Coordinates of C-alpha atoms and ligand atoms in Angstrom, one line a residue:
M1 CA 145.0 158.0 90.7
A2 CA 142.0 156.3 89.0
N3 CA 138.6 156.5 90.7
R4 CA 137.8 153.5 92.7
I5 CA 134.1 154.3 92.8
H6 CA 132.3 154.3 89.4
I7 CA 128.8 154.0 88.1
L8 CA 128.0 150.5 86.9
D9 CA 127.2 149.8 83.3
P10 CA 123.4 149.9 82.7
D11 CA 123.5 146.3 81.4
V12 CA 125.0 145.2 84.8
T13 CA 122.5 147.2 86.9
M14 CA 119.6 145.9 84.8
K15 CA 120.7 142.3 85.5
I16 CA 121.2 143.0 89.2
A17 CA 117.7 144.6 89.4
A18 CA 116.2 141.7 87.4
G19 CA 117.4 139.3 90.0
E20 CA 114.9 140.8 92.4
I21 CA 112.0 140.2 90.1
I22 CA 112.9 137.2 88.0
E23 CA 114.0 134.3 90.1
R24 CA 112.6 131.4 88.1
P25 CA 110.1 130.6 85.3
A26 CA 107.2 131.1 87.7
S27 CA 108.2 134.8 88.2
I28 CA 108.0 135.3 84.5
V29 CA 104.6 133.6 84.3
K30 CA 103.4 135.9 87.1
E31 CA 104.5 139.1 85.4
L32 CA 103.1 138.2 82.0
L33 CA 99.8 137.0 83.3
E34 CA 99.4 140.2 85.3
N35 CA 100.2 142.2 82.2
A36 CA 97.5 140.3 80.3
I37 CA 94.9 141.1 83.0
D38 CA 96.0 144.7 83.1
A39 CA 95.4 144.8 79.4
Q40 CA 91.7 143.8 80.1
A41 CA 92.1 140.5 78.4
S42 CA 89.1 138.1 78.6
T43 CA 91.0 135.0 77.5
V44 CA 94.6 134.0 78.1
K45 CA 96.5 131.0 77.0
I46 CA 99.6 129.9 78.8
E47 CA 102.0 127.3 77.4
L48 CA 105.0 125.9 79.3
K49 CA 107.8 123.6 78.1
E50 CA 110.0 121.9 80.7
G51 CA 108.5 123.7 83.6
G52 CA 109.0 127.0 81.7
K53 CA 112.8 126.5 81.6
E54 CA 112.7 125.8 77.9
E55 CA 109.8 128.1 76.8
I56 CA 107.0 130.2 78.2
V57 CA 104.3 131.5 75.9
I58 CA 101.5 133.7 77.1
A59 CA 98.9 135.0 74.7
D60 CA 96.0 137.3 75.5
N61 CA 93.2 139.1 73.7
G62 CA 93.7 142.3 75.5
H63 CA 94.1 145.9 74.2
G64 CA 97.6 145.2 72.7
I65 CA 100.5 147.7 72.2
T66 CA 100.8 150.1 69.4
S67 CA 103.8 150.0 67.1
Q68 CA 105.0 153.4 68.5
D69 CA 104.8 152.1 72.0
I70 CA 106.3 148.7 71.7
P71 CA 110.0 149.7 71.9
F72 CA 109.2 151.6 75.1
A73 CA 107.7 148.6 76.7
F74 CA 111.3 147.2 77.1
L75 CA 112.8 150.3 78.7
R76 CA 113.2 150.3 82.4
Y77 CA 110.7 152.3 84.3
A78 CA 108.5 152.6 81.2
T79 CA 104.9 152.0 81.9
S80 CA 101.5 153.1 80.6
K81 CA 99.9 152.5 84.0
I82 CA 100.8 155.6 86.0
N83 CA 102.1 159.1 85.2
S84 CA 102.9 160.4 88.6
L85 CA 103.3 159.3 92.2
E86 CA 99.8 160.6 93.0
D87 CA 98.4 158.0 90.5
L88 CA 99.4 155.3 92.9
S89 CA 96.6 156.4 95.2
S90 CA 94.0 155.4 92.6
L91 CA 95.9 152.4 91.1
K92 CA 93.7 149.7 89.7
S93 CA 96.3 147.7 87.8
F94 CA 98.8 145.0 88.9
G95 CA 101.7 146.7 87.3
F96 CA 103.1 150.3 87.6
R97 CA 106.8 149.9 88.1
G98 CA 107.6 149.3 84.4
E99 CA 110.2 146.8 85.3
A100 CA 109.0 143.4 84.3
L101 CA 109.5 143.3 80.5
P102 CA 113.0 144.9 80.6
S103 CA 114.0 142.6 83.5
I104 CA 112.8 139.5 81.6
A105 CA 114.5 140.7 78.4
S106 CA 117.8 141.2 80.3
V107 CA 118.0 137.6 81.4
A108 CA 116.2 135.8 78.5
R109 CA 115.1 136.1 74.9
V110 CA 111.7 137.7 74.6
E111 CA 109.7 137.7 71.4
M112 CA 106.6 139.9 71.6
I113 CA 103.8 140.1 69.0
S114 CA 101.1 142.6 69.6
R115 CA 98.2 144.3 67.8
P116 CA 95.7 146.7 69.2
P117 CA 92.2 146.4 67.7
E118 CA 92.4 149.8 66.0
Q119 CA 95.6 148.7 64.0
A120 CA 95.3 146.6 60.8
T121 CA 98.6 144.8 61.3
G122 CA 100.6 143.8 64.3
I123 CA 104.2 144.4 65.3
K124 CA 106.8 141.9 66.3
I125 CA 109.9 142.7 68.4
V126 CA 112.6 140.4 69.7
V127 CA 114.8 141.5 72.6
E128 CA 117.6 139.5 74.0
E129 CA 120.1 140.6 76.7
G130 CA 118.4 144.0 76.7
K131 CA 119.1 144.5 73.0
T132 CA 116.5 144.7 70.3
I133 CA 117.5 142.2 67.7
E134 CA 114.5 142.2 65.4
Q135 CA 111.5 144.5 64.9
G136 CA 108.9 144.6 62.1
E137 CA 105.3 144.4 61.0
I138 CA 103.4 141.1 61.2
G139 CA 99.9 139.8 60.6
C140 CA 98.4 138.6 63.9
P141 CA 95.1 138.5 65.9
T142 CA 94.4 141.4 68.3
G143 CA 96.1 141.1 71.7
T144 CA 99.6 140.3 72.8
Q145 CA 101.7 137.2 72.7
V146 CA 104.9 137.0 74.6
R147 CA 107.4 134.1 74.1
V148 CA 110.3 133.7 76.5
T149 CA 113.1 131.3 75.7
R150 CA 116.8 131.0 76.6
L151 CA 116.2 131.9 80.3
F152 CA 119.5 132.6 82.1
H153 CA 121.3 131.5 79.0
H154 CA 123.9 134.2 79.5
I155 CA 124.0 133.8 83.3
P156 CA 125.0 130.2 84.0
A157 CA 125.3 130.8 87.7
R158 CA 121.5 131.6 87.8
K159 CA 120.6 128.8 85.4
K160 CA 122.3 126.3 87.7
F161 CA 120.0 127.2 90.6
L162 CA 116.9 126.3 88.6
K163 CA 115.3 123.1 89.9
S164 CA 114.0 120.1 87.9
A165 CA 111.2 120.6 85.3
A166 CA 108.7 119.0 87.7
T167 CA 109.6 121.4 90.5
E168 CA 109.5 124.5 88.2
K169 CA 106.2 123.4 86.8
A170 CA 104.9 123.1 90.4
Y171 CA 106.0 126.7 91.1
C172 CA 104.4 127.9 87.8
L173 CA 101.1 126.2 88.5
E174 CA 101.1 127.7 92.0
V175 CA 101.4 131.2 90.6
I176 CA 98.8 130.6 87.9
T177 CA 96.3 129.2 90.4
R178 CA 96.8 132.0 92.8
I179 CA 96.3 134.7 90.2
L180 CA 93.3 133.1 88.6
L181 CA 91.5 132.5 91.9
G182 CA 91.5 136.3 92.4
V183 CA 89.9 137.3 89.1
D184 CA 86.4 136.6 87.9
N185 CA 86.1 137.2 84.2
L186 CA 89.2 135.6 82.7
R187 CA 89.0 132.4 80.7
A188 CA 92.2 130.5 80.9
E189 CA 93.9 127.7 79.1
V190 CA 97.1 126.1 80.4
I191 CA 99.1 123.7 78.3
I192 CA 102.1 122.0 79.7
D193 CA 104.5 120.1 77.4
G194 CA 101.7 119.9 74.8
R195 CA 99.0 118.6 77.2
H196 CA 96.1 120.5 78.6
S197 CA 96.4 121.1 82.3
L198 CA 93.6 123.6 82.6
L199 CA 90.8 124.6 80.2
F200 CA 87.9 126.8 81.2
P201 CA 84.7 126.1 79.2
S202 CA 83.3 129.1 77.2
S203 CA 81.0 130.2 80.0
V204 CA 82.1 129.2 83.5
S205 CA 80.3 129.7 86.8
T206 CA 82.1 130.7 90.0
E207 CA 81.7 127.2 91.4
E208 CA 83.0 125.7 88.2
R209 CA 86.1 128.0 88.3
L210 CA 86.8 126.9 91.9
A211 CA 86.4 123.2 91.0
L212 CA 88.7 123.6 88.0
L213 CA 91.4 125.5 89.9
L214 CA 91.3 123.7 93.3
G215 CA 89.9 120.3 92.4
R216 CA 86.3 119.1 92.8
E217 CA 86.7 117.7 96.3
V218 CA 88.2 120.9 97.8
A219 CA 85.6 123.0 96.0
S220 CA 82.8 120.9 97.4
H221 CA 83.8 121.9 100.9
L222 CA 83.7 125.6 100.2
A223 CA 80.9 128.1 100.9
P224 CA 80.7 131.8 100.1
I225 CA 81.6 134.2 102.9
R226 CA 78.8 136.6 103.8
T227 CA 80.1 139.9 102.3
A228 CA 81.1 142.4 105.0
V229 CA 81.2 146.1 104.2
E230 CA 82.4 149.1 106.0
G231 CA 82.6 152.3 104.0
Q232 CA 84.7 151.6 101.0
Y233 CA 86.2 148.4 102.6
R234 CA 84.6 145.1 101.5
V235 CA 85.4 141.5 102.2
S236 CA 84.1 138.6 100.2
G237 CA 85.3 135.1 99.2
F238 CA 85.0 131.5 100.2
I239 CA 85.9 129.5 103.3
S240 CA 85.9 125.8 104.0
D241 CA 83.5 123.8 106.1
P242 CA 84.9 123.7 109.7
N243 CA 84.5 119.9 109.8
W244 CA 87.0 119.6 107.0
H245 CA 90.6 120.7 107.1
R246 CA 94.1 120.4 105.7
T247 CA 97.4 119.8 107.3
N248 CA 99.1 122.8 105.7
S249 CA 98.2 126.5 105.1
K250 CA 98.7 126.2 101.3
G251 CA 95.0 126.5 100.6
I252 CA 94.8 130.1 102.0
Y253 CA 94.6 132.7 99.3
C254 CA 94.4 136.4 100.1
Y255 CA 93.7 139.2 97.6
V256 CA 93.7 142.9 98.1
N257 CA 92.1 144.7 95.2
Q258 CA 92.6 141.5 93.1
R259 CA 96.3 141.4 93.9
P260 CA 97.4 138.1 95.5
V261 CA 99.2 139.1 98.7
R262 CA 100.8 137.5 101.7
D263 CA 99.4 139.4 104.6
V264 CA 99.8 138.7 108.3
I265 CA 96.7 140.7 109.3
I266 CA 94.3 138.9 107.0
N267 CA 95.9 135.5 107.8
H268 CA 95.7 136.1 111.5
A269 CA 92.1 137.2 111.4
L270 CA 91.2 134.1 109.5
L271 CA 93.1 131.6 111.6
Q272 CA 91.9 133.2 114.8
A273 CA 88.3 132.7 113.6
Y274 CA 89.0 129.0 113.1
K275 CA 91.0 128.6 116.2
N276 CA 88.5 126.9 118.5
I277 CA 87.1 124.9 115.7
L278 CA 90.0 123.2 114.0
P279 CA 92.3 120.8 115.7
P280 CA 95.8 122.2 116.4
G281 CA 98.0 122.1 113.3
K282 CA 95.1 121.9 110.9
Y283 CA 94.2 124.7 108.4
P284 CA 91.1 125.8 106.5
V285 CA 91.0 126.4 102.7
A286 CA 90.0 130.0 102.1
I287 CA 89.9 132.6 99.4
I288 CA 89.6 136.0 101.0
R289 CA 89.1 139.0 98.7
L290 CA 89.5 142.4 100.2
E291 CA 88.6 145.6 98.5
V292 CA 90.3 148.7 99.9
P293 CA 90.3 152.3 98.7
P294 CA 93.6 152.5 96.7
S295 CA 94.5 155.7 98.5
E296 CA 94.5 153.8 101.8
L297 CA 96.8 151.1 100.6
D298 CA 100.6 151.0 99.9
V299 CA 101.4 148.4 97.2
N300 CA 104.9 149.6 96.7
V301 CA 106.6 147.7 99.5
H302 CA 108.5 145.2 97.4
P303 CA 109.3 144.8 93.6
T304 CA 107.2 141.6 93.5
K305 CA 104.3 143.5 95.0
M306 CA 103.3 140.5 97.1
E307 CA 103.2 142.6 100.3
V308 CA 101.0 145.6 101.0
R309 CA 100.6 148.0 103.9
F310 CA 97.2 149.2 105.1
E311 CA 96.6 152.7 106.4
N312 CA 93.8 151.2 108.6
P313 CA 95.0 147.7 109.6
K314 CA 92.4 147.6 112.5
T315 CA 89.5 148.1 110.1
V316 CA 90.9 145.3 107.9
Y317 CA 91.3 142.9 110.8
A318 CA 87.9 143.6 112.2
L319 CA 86.2 143.3 108.9
V320 CA 87.8 140.0 107.9
A321 CA 87.3 138.6 111.4
E322 CA 83.6 139.6 111.4
A323 CA 83.0 138.2 107.9
I324 CA 84.5 134.9 108.7
L325 CA 83.1 134.4 112.2
H326 CA 79.7 135.2 110.8
S327 CA 80.0 132.8 107.9
L328 CA 81.4 130.1 110.1
S329 CA 78.5 130.3 112.5
K330 CA 76.3 129.3 109.6
F331 CA 78.1 125.9 109.5
T332 CA 77.4 125.1 113.1
P333 CA 74.1 124.7 115.0
E334 CA 75.3 126.5 118.1
G335 CA 75.2 129.9 116.5
P336 CA 77.9 132.6 116.5
M337 CA 81.2 131.7 117.9
V338 CA 82.3 135.2 118.7
M339 CA 84.0 135.0 122.1
D340 CA 86.4 137.5 123.5
I341 CA 89.9 136.4 124.3
H342 CA 89.4 136.7 128.1
N343 CA 86.6 134.2 128.0
R344 CA 88.8 131.9 126.1
I345 CA 91.7 132.1 128.5
E346 CA 89.4 131.6 131.5
E347 CA 87.9 128.6 130.0
A348 CA 91.2 127.1 129.2
V349 CA 92.5 127.6 132.8
E350 CA 89.3 126.1 134.2
R351 CA 89.7 123.1 131.9
Y352 CA 93.2 122.7 133.1
Y353 CA 92.2 122.6 136.8
V354 CA 89.4 120.1 136.2
E355 CA 91.8 117.8 134.3
A356 CA 94.6 118.2 136.9
K357 CA 92.2 117.2 139.7
K358 CA 91.2 114.0 138.0
P359 CA 92.9 110.9 139.5
L360 CA 95.5 109.3 137.3
R361 CA 93.1 106.5 136.6
D362 CA 95.3 104.8 134.0
L363 CA 98.3 104.5 136.3
N364 CA 98.1 100.8 137.1
P365 CA 101.5 99.8 138.4
L366 CA 101.3 96.2 137.3
P367 CA 104.5 94.3 138.0
I368 CA 104.6 92.2 134.9
E369 CA 106.6 89.2 134.0
D370 CA 109.4 90.8 132.1
K371 CA 111.6 88.9 129.8
P372 CA 114.7 88.1 131.9
S373 CA 116.8 90.2 129.6
D374 CA 114.7 93.3 130.1
D375 CA 116.3 95.8 132.4
F376 CA 113.1 97.8 132.9
V377 CA 109.8 97.5 134.7
Y378 CA 106.6 98.7 133.1
L379 CA 104.7 100.9 135.6
G380 CA 101.6 101.9 133.6
Q381 CA 99.9 104.2 131.1
I382 CA 98.6 107.7 131.5
N383 CA 95.7 109.1 129.5
G384 CA 96.0 106.3 126.9
C385 CA 99.0 108.2 125.6
F386 CA 102.1 108.0 127.8
L387 CA 103.9 104.9 129.0
L388 CA 105.9 104.8 132.3
F389 CA 108.9 102.6 132.8
Q390 CA 111.4 102.2 135.6
T391 CA 114.9 101.7 134.2
P392 CA 118.3 101.6 135.7
Q393 CA 118.8 105.2 134.5
G394 CA 115.6 106.4 136.2
L395 CA 111.9 107.0 135.3
V396 CA 111.2 107.0 131.6
I397 CA 108.0 108.4 130.1
I398 CA 107.4 107.4 126.5
D399 CA 105.0 109.2 124.1
Q400 CA 103.6 106.0 122.6
H401 CA 102.6 107.6 119.3
A402 CA 106.0 109.2 118.7
A403 CA 107.8 106.0 119.7
H404 CA 105.7 103.9 117.4
E405 CA 106.3 106.4 114.6
R406 CA 110.0 106.1 115.0
I407 CA 109.8 102.3 115.0
L408 CA 107.6 102.2 111.8
F409 CA 109.8 104.8 110.1
D410 CA 112.9 102.7 110.6
R411 CA 111.2 99.5 109.5
L412 CA 109.7 101.1 106.4
N413 CA 113.1 102.5 105.6
E414 CA 114.9 99.2 106.0
R415 CA 112.2 97.1 104.3
D416 CA 112.0 99.3 101.3
L417 CA 115.5 98.3 100.2
C418 CA 114.4 94.7 99.6
T419 CA 110.6 94.3 99.1
P420 CA 107.7 96.5 98.4
L421 CA 105.2 97.1 101.2
A422 CA 102.3 94.7 101.3
S423 CA 99.4 96.0 99.2
Q424 CA 95.7 95.3 99.0
S425 CA 93.7 95.7 95.8
L426 CA 90.5 97.6 96.0
L427 CA 87.4 96.0 94.6
L428 CA 86.3 99.3 93.2
P429 CA 89.0 101.8 92.3
I430 CA 88.6 105.1 94.1
V431 CA 88.5 108.0 91.7
M432 CA 90.0 111.3 92.8
S433 CA 89.4 114.5 90.9
L434 CA 92.3 116.9 91.3
S435 CA 93.3 120.5 90.6
P436 CA 96.0 121.2 88.0
Q437 CA 98.5 121.7 90.8
E438 CA 97.5 118.5 92.5
F439 CA 97.5 116.5 89.2
A440 CA 101.1 117.7 88.5
S441 CA 102.1 116.6 92.0
A442 CA 100.4 113.3 91.5
E443 CA 102.3 112.7 88.3
T444 CA 105.6 113.1 90.2
L445 CA 104.5 111.1 93.2
I446 CA 102.7 108.1 91.6
P447 CA 105.9 106.3 90.4
E448 CA 107.6 107.1 93.7
I449 CA 104.9 105.7 96.0
K450 CA 104.4 102.6 94.1
D451 CA 106.8 100.6 96.3
F452 CA 104.9 101.7 99.4
G453 CA 102.0 99.6 98.2
F454 CA 100.0 102.2 96.2
E455 CA 98.7 101.5 92.7
I456 CA 97.5 104.7 91.1
E457 CA 96.8 105.5 87.5
P458 CA 95.9 108.7 85.7
F459 CA 92.2 108.3 84.8
G460 CA 91.2 111.1 82.4
P461 CA 92.0 114.8 82.7
Q462 CA 92.8 115.9 86.2
T463 CA 91.6 112.6 87.6
V464 CA 93.4 109.6 89.1
A465 CA 92.2 106.1 90.1
I466 CA 93.5 104.4 93.2
K467 CA 93.6 100.7 92.5
A468 CA 95.5 99.4 95.5
V469 CA 96.6 100.7 98.9
P470 CA 99.2 99.6 101.5
S471 CA 97.7 96.9 103.7
I472 CA 98.5 98.9 106.9
F473 CA 95.7 101.3 105.8
S474 CA 92.0 101.1 105.2
A475 CA 90.9 102.5 101.9
E476 CA 89.7 105.7 103.6
E477 CA 92.9 106.2 105.5
A478 CA 94.9 105.7 102.3
T479 CA 92.8 108.2 100.4
L480 CA 93.3 110.8 103.2
F481 CA 97.0 110.1 103.2
L482 CA 97.2 110.6 99.4
R483 CA 95.1 113.8 99.6
E484 CA 97.6 115.1 102.1
M485 CA 100.6 114.2 100.0
I486 CA 99.2 115.4 96.7
G487 CA 97.9 118.6 98.2
N488 CA 101.3 119.5 99.6
S489 CA 102.9 121.2 96.6
D490 CA 106.1 121.7 98.6
L491 CA 106.7 118.0 98.5
C492 CA 107.3 118.0 94.8
K493 CA 109.8 120.8 95.1
L494 CA 112.1 118.7 97.3
P495 CA 115.0 116.6 96.0
S496 CA 113.6 113.0 95.5
R497 CA 115.6 111.6 98.5
E498 CA 114.2 114.1 100.9
R499 CA 110.7 113.7 99.4
R500 CA 111.0 109.9 100.0
N501 CA 111.9 110.6 103.6
Q502 CA 108.9 112.9 104.1
I503 CA 106.6 110.4 102.6
L504 CA 108.0 107.7 104.8
A505 CA 107.6 109.9 107.9
S506 CA 104.0 110.6 107.0
L507 CA 103.3 106.9 106.4
A508 CA 104.8 106.1 109.8
C509 CA 102.8 108.9 111.4
K510 CA 99.5 107.7 109.9
G511 CA 100.2 104.1 110.6
A512 CA 101.3 104.7 114.2
I513 CA 99.0 104.1 117.2
S514 CA 97.0 107.2 117.9
A515 CA 96.1 108.6 121.4
P516 CA 94.2 107.5 123.3
T517 CA 94.9 103.8 122.8
Y518 CA 95.0 101.6 125.9
L519 CA 97.9 99.2 125.5
T520 CA 98.3 95.9 127.3
A521 CA 101.4 95.6 129.5
E522 CA 102.8 93.2 127.0
K523 CA 102.4 95.5 124.1
A524 CA 103.8 98.4 126.0
C525 CA 107.0 96.5 126.8
H526 CA 107.2 95.4 123.2
L527 CA 107.1 99.0 122.1
F528 CA 109.9 100.0 124.5
R529 CA 112.1 97.1 123.3
D530 CA 111.5 98.0 119.7
L531 CA 112.2 101.6 120.3
K532 CA 115.5 100.9 121.9
E533 CA 116.5 99.0 118.8
T534 CA 115.9 101.9 116.4
K535 CA 118.7 104.1 115.0
N536 CA 117.4 107.3 116.6
P537 CA 115.3 106.3 119.6
A538 CA 115.2 109.8 121.1
T539 CA 113.1 111.5 118.4
C540 CA 110.2 110.7 116.1
P541 CA 110.9 111.3 112.3
H542 CA 109.4 114.8 112.7
G543 CA 112.0 115.6 115.4
R544 CA 109.7 115.5 118.4
P545 CA 111.0 113.6 121.5
T546 CA 109.8 110.1 121.9
F547 CA 110.6 109.9 125.7
V548 CA 111.7 112.0 128.7
R549 CA 113.8 110.7 131.5
F550 CA 114.0 111.7 135.2
T551 CA 117.1 110.3 136.9
S552 CA 116.9 109.4 140.6
E553 CA 118.9 112.6 141.2
D554 CA 116.3 114.7 139.2
L555 CA 113.5 113.2 141.4
E556 CA 115.4 113.8 144.6
K557 CA 116.0 117.4 143.5
M558 CA 112.3 117.9 142.8
F559 CA 111.5 116.8 146.3
K560 CA 114.2 119.0 147.8
R561 CA 116.0 116.0 149.1
R562 CA 119.2 117.3 147.6
Ligands
LIG601 P1 104.2 147.5 84.1 O1 103.3 146.4 84.0 O2 104.7 147.8 85.5 O3 103.7 148.8 83.5 P2 105.9 146.0 82.3 O4 107.3 146.0 82.1 O5 105.3 144.7 82.8 O6 105.6 147.1 83.3 O7 105.1 146.4 81.0 C1 105.5 147.6 80.4 C2 104.3 148.1 79.5 O8 104.1 147.3 78.4 C3 103.0 148.2 80.3 O9 102.8 149.4 81.0 C4 102.0 148.0 79.1 O10 101.7 149.3 78.6 C5 102.7 147.2 78.1 N1 102.3 145.8 78.1 C6 103.0 144.8 78.6 N2 102.4 143.6 78.4 C7 101.2 143.9 77.8 C8 100.1 143.2 77.3 N3 100.0 141.8 77.5 N4 99.1 143.8 76.7 C9 99.2 145.1 76.5 N5 100.2 145.9 76.9 C10 101.2 145.3 77.6
LIG602 MG1 103.8 144.4 84.4

């Protein structure tokens, strides 16, 4: 009988393994950019066509590869960066697994041209589906250029999963920004579909780098962290002014020995330091660079090397927390905000009791002249936030903001089908300067938000001019709203229908009455009537409840009458 278990063909294993590293164009950009940095390049040029789906070219001026070495570069587990396992404990490079080039070449066509400074001519090699199809001498500048085309050409199932060019471009720019923010001495140029998206001048200061990569406005809110050192551990970087924040955590960039990582310890230490300063649900922008002795760090946790393990997580936590708390205290006049957790809990409990003892001063049971058709009676408002109604089904408490959000969302949705939202022109256009990532998002969003009343035009490189805003907003509110939309790179990755829904939900949220707002009885009743007419009265567009109801039975049970 024939064996049922057999060893897979190397071509198959290579493609399977490649799947772990090469998911989309951005994964290729990450690997090639890291290789350029490992080759000590001082300049790198990245060109993308169709979000990298059509072509990715990365050229560096690093140390190049010799003609003897070049065929080895495409063999699995072939690397110049380590010789033995022990070398991992002194690792300085991004790469060490020798997997990227063979993985890319197994799912795409790779053309590599390279010349080390000591060689008079360069060498060109073309590899597709793991097979070398061309190799020979070529005249070229020193350094390495890698061109990747025909991505997933032979694996239609994978190709099908790639998203639109705009989405893939957003992923690529995310990777590029993340890597470039972690290194100091690399001049970069990014060209997307023939247009410059990023260009560092010949000498570029740290502030200028931040402004080019994150946009001028974000950079203007950043201040350097006071470097904290303990033994060979060191934390440095930049954090944002506590009076300024973002609605998502996408502006948090962590690096360990230059390597961009996602790390819960660093993240937790950072967010904990901002905890009592930022409103709930708001995040800082931060670039945290941690240096750790390589022997006390495990980078070999996952093939993409985005996760690391620390031998001394407590040292890392304490050092990051100390550096950030200390730097934050410079922003506020009250001095250091270091407070132990017990104090915080005690304070919170105390606050709760004080609040709970206050009389319900807003509870004004005004019997009002309801429209005869209304089957409810308005009882009053609590804390300028909740509305109380007596209904045939029992006591209803409405979250006025959530309810208003639902009403606006439904109206915006219905309205949009026929006429654009009313718009007001601004006397002076507002000019916003953006990061490459934000500019790419803006290009996707501008045509889509036009019928919400926004008129925005590109205005020079990485800059847009807002000429008109929806009339439900003031100019400042509209700019804040736009910043939030443009700054959320996830938005551009959504299918356009979902993206529209999210934009509508945010518009509804921004336009809805905020708490505390004291409503007249008439307005409160109006709100309740409007809510009942919406398609989904029970939740706001973000899924939070708009009301809670206590039936008579519930109330009786609470008072132990049943
Ligand atoms: P790794 O980076 O883990 O070593 P790769 O497959 O990414 O594995 O690259 C294999 C080898 O090819 C590297 O070890 C390096 O010697 C060489 N190489 C790749 N890219 C470059 C480059 N841009 N410049 C110089 N050498 C390179
Ligand atoms: Mg590599």
